């Protein structure tokens, strides 16, 4: 019951934004950027992350970072995190400077709920090479949740991190922070993770996901979140619960894309070609499916009809605009 209450509170206080069939949005979460030390889980995937961000930027996407971008419970000094991952923050700044970066806070970067902390740590940055301060994400206002509303159909996508109602990571986050900062961080260095976390505890993860589903059924809204690190894309028009996965898988990262009114779950991973050359490849894991297919406010027959119309109407445009630069370069090489 408490989860339902917390999700509803977040929905009622969420920032409202609009999207349409021309919008290009990518949702990514749970990068858990650290200070570059051996316990920093982001180290193994940061090249994938930066490459993916650069591709999304060049292709006109708006970047929604859906919580836990930084691992602030484990590394309290934001300055050290920014210095450890300068390429990542340069990519993020490009999005922000074009008004294409939306930041949602989660339980591991809960400090971003404090405007004073945000102003101190995100408004400006320090360039160690030139030894000067410069405007970074000046004026940014991290949100707990965002409601994306379709301009024409009024269909809503409710976006938040997903820790709401998960007691140790929500109302008791301070005590969780103490256990991570002074105990579990040292085990992370040798690959041992907190068994109470939904990332490792399957029973807890399933319980959280059931709570998401109950909220969706009651409020008839699609939900996009992270938190569990388990990517999710509903099969066969199931309850519209989407999970972005995370940015710290061993050899890949995942993202949820919204383009041409279609949702698609993708994975960015390192691959080796027949010549032994290592490169990064984007793969579609689920979708694309029209957002109309997940509008549970309407009768099933109406939803199926609207989804089919969308598929036929946008097929050519979708195939043209879905291409990324690395695919174009591969085609040039083959020619």
Short mmCIF file of C-alpha atoms in Angstrom, two decimals:
data_model
loop_
_atom_site.label_atom_id
_atom_site.label_comp_id
_atom_site.label_asym_id
_atom_site.label_seq_id
_atom_site.Cartn_x
_atom_site.Cartn_y
_atom_site.Cartn_z
CA UNK A 1 0.00 0.00 0.00
CA UNK A 2 2.82 2.39 0.80
CA UNK A 3 4.32 1.92 -2.66
CA UNK A 4 0.99 2.82 -4.25
CA UNK A 5 0.83 5.96 -2.13
CA UNK A 6 4.38 7.03 -2.97
CA UNK A 7 3.91 6.44 -6.69
CA UNK A 8 0.68 8.43 -6.63
CA UNK A 9 2.34 11.30 -4.76
CA UNK A 10 5.14 11.36 -7.32
CA UNK A 11 2.60 11.34 -10.15
CA UNK A 12 0.57 14.21 -8.67
CA UNK A 13 3.71 16.34 -8.20
CA UNK A 14 5.41 15.38 -11.47
CA UNK A 15 6.66 17.89 -14.01
CA UNK A 16 4.43 17.79 -17.10
CA UNK A 17 5.89 17.78 -20.59
CA UNK A 18 4.51 17.06 -24.05
CA UNK A 19 5.63 14.74 -26.83
CA UNK A 20 4.33 13.81 -30.27
CA UNK A 21 5.24 11.58 -33.19
CA UNK A 22 8.13 13.86 -34.12
CA UNK A 23 9.77 13.63 -30.70
CA UNK A 24 13.02 11.74 -30.25
CA UNK A 25 13.71 10.74 -26.64
CA UNK A 26 16.10 8.26 -25.05
CA UNK A 27 15.65 7.02 -21.48
CA UNK A 28 18.72 5.71 -19.64
CA UNK A 29 19.26 5.10 -15.94
CA UNK A 30 21.50 3.63 -13.26
CA UNK A 31 24.93 4.60 -14.54
CA UNK A 32 26.14 4.88 -10.92
CA UNK A 33 29.10 7.05 -11.88
CA UNK A 34 31.78 6.93 -9.18
CA UNK A 35 35.15 8.50 -8.45
CA UNK A 36 37.21 6.34 -10.82
CA UNK A 37 38.54 4.07 -8.07
CA UNK A 38 38.48 0.27 -8.22
CA UNK A 39 35.01 0.17 -6.67
CA UNK A 40 33.55 2.44 -9.40
CA UNK A 41 31.20 0.14 -11.34
CA UNK A 42 30.77 2.68 -14.14
CA UNK A 43 34.39 2.29 -15.30
CA UNK A 44 33.75 -0.84 -17.34
CA UNK A 45 30.93 0.71 -19.39
CA UNK A 46 31.80 4.40 -19.63
CA UNK A 47 33.11 4.15 -23.21
CA UNK A 48 29.85 2.52 -24.27
CA UNK A 49 27.90 5.19 -22.42
CA UNK A 50 29.79 8.12 -23.97
CA UNK A 51 29.58 6.66 -27.46
CA UNK A 52 25.83 6.08 -27.11
CA UNK A 53 25.30 9.64 -25.83
CA UNK A 54 27.24 11.09 -28.75
CA UNK A 55 25.14 9.09 -31.20
CA UNK A 56 21.89 10.19 -29.57
CA UNK A 57 23.03 13.80 -29.58
CA UNK A 58 23.93 13.76 -33.27
CA UNK A 59 20.58 12.14 -34.07
CA UNK A 60 18.53 14.83 -32.31
CA UNK A 61 17.41 12.96 -29.19
CA UNK A 62 16.46 14.45 -25.84
CA UNK A 63 18.23 12.57 -23.04
CA UNK A 64 16.17 11.57 -19.99
CA UNK A 65 18.51 10.33 -17.26
CA UNK A 66 16.10 8.36 -15.09
CA UNK A 67 17.86 8.35 -11.74
CA UNK A 68 21.06 7.07 -10.13
CA UNK A 69 23.29 8.83 -12.63
CA UNK A 70 25.86 9.30 -9.86
CA UNK A 71 26.68 6.95 -6.99
CA UNK A 72 26.42 9.64 -4.31
CA UNK A 73 25.71 7.27 -1.43
CA UNK A 74 29.09 5.66 -1.91
CA UNK A 75 31.08 8.70 -3.11
CA UNK A 76 29.89 11.87 -1.44
CA UNK A 77 32.25 14.25 -3.27
CA UNK A 78 30.57 15.15 -6.56
CA UNK A 79 33.72 17.02 -7.64
CA UNK A 80 35.70 13.75 -7.67
CA UNK A 81 33.04 12.04 -9.80
CA UNK A 82 33.01 14.84 -12.37
CA UNK A 83 36.80 14.80 -12.60
CA UNK A 84 36.86 11.02 -13.07
CA UNK A 85 34.43 11.06 -15.99
CA UNK A 86 35.05 14.28 -17.90
CA UNK A 87 34.04 12.81 -21.29
CA UNK A 88 30.68 11.71 -19.92
CA UNK A 89 29.91 15.12 -18.46
CA UNK A 90 31.02 16.89 -21.62
CA UNK A 91 28.47 14.79 -23.52
CA UNK A 92 25.76 15.56 -20.96
CA UNK A 93 26.55 19.28 -21.15
CA UNK A 94 26.01 19.23 -24.93
CA UNK A 95 22.48 17.95 -24.37
CA UNK A 96 21.81 20.47 -21.61
CA UNK A 97 23.06 23.42 -23.63
CA UNK A 98 20.50 22.53 -26.32
CA UNK A 99 17.71 22.13 -23.73
CA UNK A 100 17.69 18.37 -24.36
CA UNK A 101 18.67 16.98 -20.95
CA UNK A 102 16.08 16.04 -18.31
CA UNK A 103 17.40 14.81 -14.97
CA UNK A 104 15.38 12.62 -12.62
CA UNK A 105 16.89 11.70 -9.26
CA UNK A 106 16.83 8.24 -7.73
CA UNK A 107 17.80 6.77 -4.39
CA UNK A 108 21.57 6.73 -5.04
CA UNK A 109 21.60 10.38 -6.13
CA UNK A 110 18.88 11.52 -3.73
CA UNK A 111 21.01 14.56 -2.82
CA UNK A 112 19.84 16.11 -6.10
CA UNK A 113 16.49 16.68 -4.40
CA UNK A 114 18.24 19.50 -2.51
CA UNK A 115 18.45 22.75 -4.58
CA UNK A 116 21.45 23.95 -2.56
CA UNK A 117 23.38 20.77 -3.34
CA UNK A 118 22.46 21.03 -7.01
CA UNK A 119 23.55 24.67 -7.22
CA UNK A 120 26.87 23.92 -5.56
CA UNK A 121 27.74 20.81 -7.55
CA UNK A 122 26.02 21.07 -10.94
CA UNK A 123 25.71 24.77 -11.76
CA UNK A 124 29.47 25.17 -12.18
CA UNK A 125 32.46 22.94 -12.86
CA UNK A 126 36.21 23.24 -12.53
CA UNK A 127 38.61 22.63 -15.40
CA UNK A 128 41.76 21.18 -13.83
CA UNK A 129 43.80 21.78 -16.99
CA UNK A 130 43.04 25.48 -17.38
CA UNK A 131 42.37 25.94 -13.64
CA UNK A 132 39.19 27.96 -14.18
CA UNK A 133 35.55 27.59 -13.14
CA UNK A 134 32.90 27.59 -15.87
CA UNK A 135 29.13 27.28 -16.17
CA UNK A 136 28.17 23.61 -16.26
CA UNK A 137 24.48 22.68 -15.88
CA UNK A 138 23.55 26.10 -14.58
CA UNK A 139 19.85 26.37 -13.70
CA UNK A 140 19.12 22.63 -13.88
CA UNK A 141 16.19 21.43 -11.76
CA UNK A 142 16.28 17.66 -11.17
CA UNK A 143 12.81 16.13 -10.85
CA UNK A 144 11.39 13.20 -8.92
CA UNK A 145 9.09 12.35 -11.81
CA UNK A 146 7.95 13.55 -15.22
CA UNK A 147 4.66 13.00 -17.05
CA UNK A 148 5.04 12.87 -20.82
CA UNK A 149 1.69 13.62 -22.45
CA UNK A 150 0.98 13.08 -26.15
CA UNK A 151 -0.16 16.32 -27.76
CA UNK A 152 -2.85 14.67 -29.90
CA UNK A 153 -4.09 11.62 -27.99
CA UNK A 154 -3.44 12.80 -24.37
CA UNK A 155 -1.85 9.41 -23.64
CA UNK A 156 0.58 9.65 -20.73
CA UNK A 157 3.95 8.07 -20.00
CA UNK A 158 4.84 8.33 -16.30
CA UNK A 159 8.63 8.49 -15.85
CA UNK A 160 10.45 8.15 -12.51
CA UNK A 161 13.35 6.21 -11.03
CA UNK A 162 11.20 3.60 -9.29
CA UNK A 163 12.57 3.44 -5.74
CA UNK A 164 9.37 4.98 -4.38
CA UNK A 165 7.92 2.67 -1.75
CA UNK A 166 11.04 0.49 -1.57
CA UNK A 167 11.51 1.26 2.13
CA UNK A 168 15.31 0.84 2.53
CA UNK A 169 15.88 2.94 -0.59
CA UNK A 170 13.12 5.48 0.00
CA UNK A 171 12.07 6.56 3.48
CA UNK A 172 15.11 4.89 5.14
CA UNK A 173 17.65 5.90 2.49
CA UNK A 174 19.91 7.61 5.05
CA UNK A 175 20.61 4.35 6.88
CA UNK A 176 21.15 2.57 3.57
CA UNK A 177 23.66 5.27 2.68
CA UNK A 178 25.60 4.61 5.88
CA UNK A 179 25.76 0.87 5.21
CA UNK A 180 26.95 1.44 1.63
CA UNK A 181 29.46 4.15 2.42
CA UNK A 182 31.07 2.45 5.40
CA UNK A 183 30.58 -1.23 4.62
CA UNK A 184 29.40 -2.40 1.20
CA UNK A 185 31.65 -0.09 -0.86
CA UNK A 186 34.67 -2.13 0.23
CA UNK A 187 33.04 -5.36 -0.93
CA UNK A 188 32.24 -3.77 -4.32
CA UNK A 189 35.96 -3.67 -5.00
CA UNK A 190 36.03 -7.48 -5.13
CA UNK A 191 32.69 -7.86 -6.93
CA UNK A 192 30.42 -8.60 -3.95
CA UNK A 193 27.15 -6.66 -3.96
CA UNK A 194 24.57 -5.99 -1.25
CA UNK A 195 22.18 -8.99 -1.22
CA UNK A 196 19.35 -6.78 0.10
CA UNK A 197 19.40 -4.69 -3.08
CA UNK A 198 16.73 -5.47 -5.70
CA UNK A 199 19.60 -5.82 -8.18
CA UNK A 200 20.71 -9.08 -6.51
CA UNK A 201 17.59 -10.07 -4.58
CA UNK A 202 15.19 -11.64 -7.09
CA UNK A 203 12.33 -11.96 -4.58
CA UNK A 204 12.53 -8.29 -3.68
CA UNK A 205 12.79 -7.26 -7.33
CA UNK A 206 9.68 -9.22 -8.28
CA UNK A 207 7.79 -7.70 -5.36
CA UNK A 208 8.71 -4.20 -6.51
CA UNK A 209 7.67 -4.99 -10.08
CA UNK A 210 4.32 -6.39 -8.89
CA UNK A 211 3.73 -3.12 -7.07
CA UNK A 212 4.46 -1.21 -10.28
CA UNK A 213 1.95 -3.36 -12.13
CA UNK A 214 -0.75 -2.81 -9.51
CA UNK A 215 -0.32 0.96 -9.80
CA UNK A 216 -0.47 0.80 -13.60
CA UNK A 217 -3.67 -1.27 -13.57
CA UNK A 218 -5.34 1.08 -11.10
CA UNK A 219 -4.30 4.38 -12.71
CA UNK A 220 -4.18 3.18 -16.35
CA UNK A 221 -0.90 4.87 -17.18
CA UNK A 222 2.25 3.48 -18.76
CA UNK A 223 5.24 3.51 -16.39
CA UNK A 224 8.90 3.98 -17.36
CA UNK A 225 11.53 3.53 -14.66
CA UNK A 226 14.88 2.04 -13.68
CA UNK A 227 16.06 1.08 -10.17
CA UNK A 228 15.95 -2.74 -10.47
CA UNK A 229 18.63 -2.87 -13.23
CA UNK A 230 16.42 -5.44 -15.01
CA UNK A 231 15.37 -4.21 -18.46
CA UNK A 232 11.72 -4.72 -19.25
CA UNK A 233 9.59 -4.28 -22.35
CA UNK A 234 6.04 -5.70 -22.20
CA UNK A 235 5.42 -8.65 -24.51
CA UNK A 236 2.10 -9.24 -26.30
CA UNK A 237 0.63 -5.94 -25.09
CA UNK A 238 0.96 -6.82 -21.40
CA UNK A 239 0.69 -4.24 -18.63
CA UNK A 240 2.74 -1.25 -19.91
CA UNK A 241 5.64 -1.40 -17.48
CA UNK A 242 8.98 -0.43 -19.07
CA UNK A 243 12.38 -0.60 -17.41
CA UNK A 244 15.46 0.99 -18.96
CA UNK A 245 17.82 -1.58 -17.46
CA UNK A 246 21.12 0.03 -16.44
CA UNK A 247 24.45 1.43 -17.53
CA UNK A 248 26.67 -1.00 -15.63
CA UNK A 249 26.08 -4.40 -17.20
CA UNK A 250 29.37 -6.32 -17.61
CA UNK A 251 29.66 -5.87 -21.40
CA UNK A 252 26.71 -3.71 -22.46
CA UNK A 253 24.30 -0.93 -21.54
CA UNK A 254 20.60 -0.65 -22.33
CA UNK A 255 18.26 2.19 -23.22
CA UNK A 256 14.63 2.80 -24.09
CA UNK A 257 14.03 4.90 -27.21
CA UNK A 258 10.93 6.84 -28.25
CA UNK A 259 10.96 7.86 -31.92
CA UNK A 260 8.19 8.39 -34.49
CA UNK A 261 5.71 7.52 -31.74
CA UNK A 262 7.33 4.08 -31.35
CA UNK A 263 9.02 2.57 -28.29
CA UNK A 264 12.10 0.41 -28.67
CA UNK A 265 14.43 -1.28 -26.16
CA UNK A 266 18.05 -1.32 -27.35
CA UNK A 267 21.41 -2.56 -26.18
CA UNK A 268 24.81 -1.01 -26.88
CA UNK A 269 27.62 -3.56 -26.70
CA UNK A 270 31.19 -4.17 -27.72
CA UNK A 271 31.67 -6.62 -30.60
CA UNK A 272 34.67 -8.01 -32.46
CA UNK A 273 34.52 -8.37 -36.25
CA UNK A 274 36.20 -11.04 -38.37
CA UNK A 275 39.39 -8.95 -38.51
CA UNK A 276 39.65 -8.75 -34.75
CA UNK A 277 38.64 -5.10 -34.65
CA UNK A 278 36.70 -4.08 -31.55
CA UNK A 279 33.73 -1.79 -32.18
CA UNK A 280 30.45 -0.71 -30.56
CA UNK A 281 27.12 -1.90 -31.94
CA UNK A 282 23.54 -0.90 -31.19
CA UNK A 283 21.05 -3.79 -31.22
CA UNK A 284 17.27 -3.76 -30.96
CA UNK A 285 16.11 -6.10 -28.19
CA UNK A 286 12.35 -5.38 -28.19
CA UNK A 287 10.07 -3.37 -30.45
CA UNK A 288 9.58 -1.01 -32.05
CA UNK A 289 5.96 -0.83 -30.93
CA UNK A 290 3.57 2.14 -31.24
CA UNK A 291 2.87 3.98 -28.00
CA UNK A 292 -0.84 3.55 -28.83
CA UNK A 293 -0.39 -0.20 -28.26
CA UNK A 294 0.16 0.53 -24.56
CA UNK A 295 -2.79 2.88 -24.01
CA UNK A 296 -4.84 0.79 -21.58
CA UNK A 297 -7.48 3.52 -21.23
CA UNK A 298 -9.09 2.35 -24.46
CA UNK A 299 -10.78 -0.95 -25.46
CA UNK A 300 -8.43 -3.60 -26.80
CA UNK A 301 -9.89 -3.49 -30.32
CA UNK A 302 -9.41 0.28 -30.57
CA UNK A 303 -5.84 0.02 -29.30
CA UNK A 304 -4.96 -2.66 -31.85
CA UNK A 305 -6.48 -0.66 -34.71
CA UNK A 306 -4.67 2.56 -33.78
CA UNK A 307 -1.39 0.69 -33.35
CA UNK A 308 -1.67 -0.91 -36.79
CA UNK A 309 -2.47 2.43 -38.41
CA UNK A 310 0.63 3.93 -36.76
CA UNK A 311 2.84 1.10 -37.97
CA UNK A 312 1.74 1.47 -41.60
CA UNK A 313 1.79 5.28 -41.61
CA UNK A 314 5.28 5.68 -40.16
CA UNK A 315 7.07 2.67 -41.67
CA UNK A 316 9.13 4.51 -44.28
CA UNK A 317 9.93 7.51 -42.07
CA UNK A 318 10.80 5.27 -39.14
CA UNK A 319 13.24 3.16 -41.14
CA UNK A 320 14.96 6.25 -42.53
CA UNK A 321 15.34 8.12 -39.23
CA UNK A 322 16.26 5.08 -37.13
CA UNK A 323 19.69 4.82 -38.79
CA UNK A 324 22.66 5.76 -36.62
CA UNK A 325 26.02 7.00 -37.80
CA UNK A 326 27.88 3.73 -37.22
CA UNK A 327 25.38 1.92 -39.47
CA UNK A 328 25.91 4.47 -42.21
CA UNK A 329 29.69 4.09 -41.93
CA UNK A 330 29.40 0.30 -42.18
CA UNK A 331 27.32 0.64 -45.35
CA UNK A 332 29.91 2.98 -46.88
CA UNK A 333 32.63 0.47 -46.06
CA UNK A 334 30.72 -2.35 -47.77
CA UNK A 335 30.18 -0.22 -50.91
#
